[in-house]
Amino acid sequence: MKTTHLRLLALVAGIAIFDFLFYLEAPGLNALLLVPVILTLVRLSGRNPFGNRFLIISSAGLLLAGIAVSLYSSATSILAYFGTFVIFLGFSLEPELKSILATMFQSGLNFFMAIPVFGSELSEILKIKKMAPTAWKVMKLLLIPLILLFLFTTIYRFANPVFDHWFYYLDLFFRSILEWLEKYLEIPHIIFLLFTAGLISGIIYRGRHTTGRMIEEPQTDELTRWRKKRARFGSYTLRMTALKDEYRIGIMLLFLMSGLLFLVNISEIVWISGSYLDRSAHEMSKQVHEGTGLLILSIFLSMVIMLFLFRKNLNFYPGKKKLISGSGIWILLNGILGLQVGIQNWFYISQYGLTYKRIGVFFFLLLVLTGLALLWIKISRKKTIWYLIKSNSWSFYVLFVLLSLIPWESIMVTYNLRKNAPSVDVQNLLELSPRTLYLLDERKELLFKAAPERKESIEKSLNERIEDYMDWNNSLSWQSWSLSDRLAYLHFHK
């Protein structure tokens, strides 16, 4: 079978499978089942889904995200699934790519650029250009006879009951087709099918564009020495003098900033070990989030200064060891500052419980510490800014996929409603995903104890949400199955 014919069959099969798995369904087991379908579609399109290490890593990431969706069906896992799919598709379209940034542009544009390719292949298969004149001629010849045939058949059926009975099964056949069309081709379903067709065609057909390669090919990981042509006598001496001045400025800057950051870290240690735990939730929250914001600014400015200092030929300056050592000290002090914000956040959680924002602070701190380590590698090993961007994007990818594999909402409920919890934010717990309702129901006595004056309203709100959730859950099919939904179902059907 020709590749063009195989791709067309894969497109039709892919649309049918996606429609069966996802139409009027919630994300769950269907997301995991779609992973082998995506890999098969890529293979049928003539590409190898496991052709290199980046394809293997990205397909593994897609599989892990699919498992996370089938387990928890959380917003984090769904977002990770979508992201890993886009990245895997980009690598499958351009196996030479190595960066996530380039693959995202490659796959994003491919959903638009694949449509003309599909149209061209379909035209070739159906031979539309050759057959169009003949088909139009046949249609013109048959149009009037068919209209007259339908008209006289209708007249004879009304006139003769026996003749009309002969068409009974034909009527049933057409009626069943119309019922099917009425059921499955409603406006929302048509829109869903069009979206599905665009999605599947973007997987199967490779658009005629090389955006990813255009982004990546001019880039390199290794710094090269930048030389100017001599414009006049003594230009080399002038350049060396300018480079020496940059070196001296860098040394002074790093010395002053490291000293300042050292004092900041000492004051943070004194403050954390002193009055921090005595502060209110509002004060702790303000300090943690403001501290995180200032940390972002501090790290960002540090990176900008480092990148400015270690641009071009200063990386090849003969006496740069002191500058690199000073940079290492400054990076280390920034890392210590980040760890102290993490300690503050942990104290905050131990007193007032887990929330999405507090988990997000830890996630961000991991990214920051990874970014600082990569910045040190960039400086000490003469790497480019492109290396820094590429490496940081991969660290974000790995951390986010791992983040999606953890049932954060369940952890929030069980941790916040532990028996020795100093305080409980009842309202925050009641606003979590419905999939945590069975955990709240198991621990509702602790909820009532945390806010005894609101016992009736809490119980009423909880019961209403449970009833709505079970109605919604019962309306779904097996495609939407997830472990968290199953646990909730079993709890409420004891």
Coordinates of N, CA and C in Angstrom, one line a residue, residues 33 114 133-134 150 155 158 245 251 258 306 345 352 363 383 409 417 436 451 456 481:
L33 N -4.7 5.6 27.1 CA -5.0 4.8 25.9 C -4.6 5.5 24.6
A114 N 0.2 21.5 8.2 CA -0.1 20.1 7.8 C -1.3 20.1 6.9
P133 N -13.6 17.1 -14.3 CA -14.5 17.4 -15.5 C -15.4 16.2 -15.8
T134 N -14.9 15.0 -15.7 CA -15.7 13.8 -16.0 C -16.9 13.7 -15.0
F150 N -37.2 10.1 -8.4 CA -37.7 10.3 -7.1 C -39.1 10.8 -7.0
I155 N -45.0 9.4 -6.0 CA -46.4 9.4 -6.5 C -46.9 8.0 -6.5
F158 N -47.7 6.5 -2.9 CA -48.9 7.0 -2.4 C -50.1 6.4 -3.0
D245 N 39.9 46.2 32.2 CA 39.0 47.0 33.0 C 37.7 46.3 33.3
I251 N 35.5 41.9 39.3 CA 36.0 41.5 40.6 C 35.4 42.4 41.8
S258 N 28.7 40.0 46.9 CA 28.8 38.8 47.8 C 28.8 39.1 49.2
M306 N 25.9 38.1 35.6 CA 26.9 37.0 35.2 C 27.0 36.9 33.7
N345 N 9.1 28.7 54.0 CA 7.9 28.1 53.4 C 7.5 26.9 54.2
Y352 N 0.3 26.3 59.1 CA -1.0 26.7 58.4 C -1.4 25.8 57.3
F363 N 8.4 24.2 44.1 CA 8.6 23.9 42.7 C 9.5 24.9 42.1
K383 N 30.2 27.9 28.3 CA 29.0 27.6 27.6 C 28.3 28.8 27.2
E409 N -3.5 17.1 45.8 CA -4.7 17.4 46.5 C -5.0 16.4 47.6
L417 N -5.5 18.0 57.6 CA -6.5 17.4 58.5 C -5.8 16.4 59.5
T436 N -11.4 14.9 46.0 CA -11.0 14.8 47.3 C -12.1 14.7 48.3
A451 N -13.9 24.1 62.8 CA -14.8 25.3 62.8 C -16.1 24.9 63.3
E456 N -23.0 23.1 60.7 CA -24.1 22.8 59.8 C -23.9 23.2 58.4
W481 N -12.5 6.9 33.3 CA -12.1 6.3 34.5 C -10.8 6.9 35.0

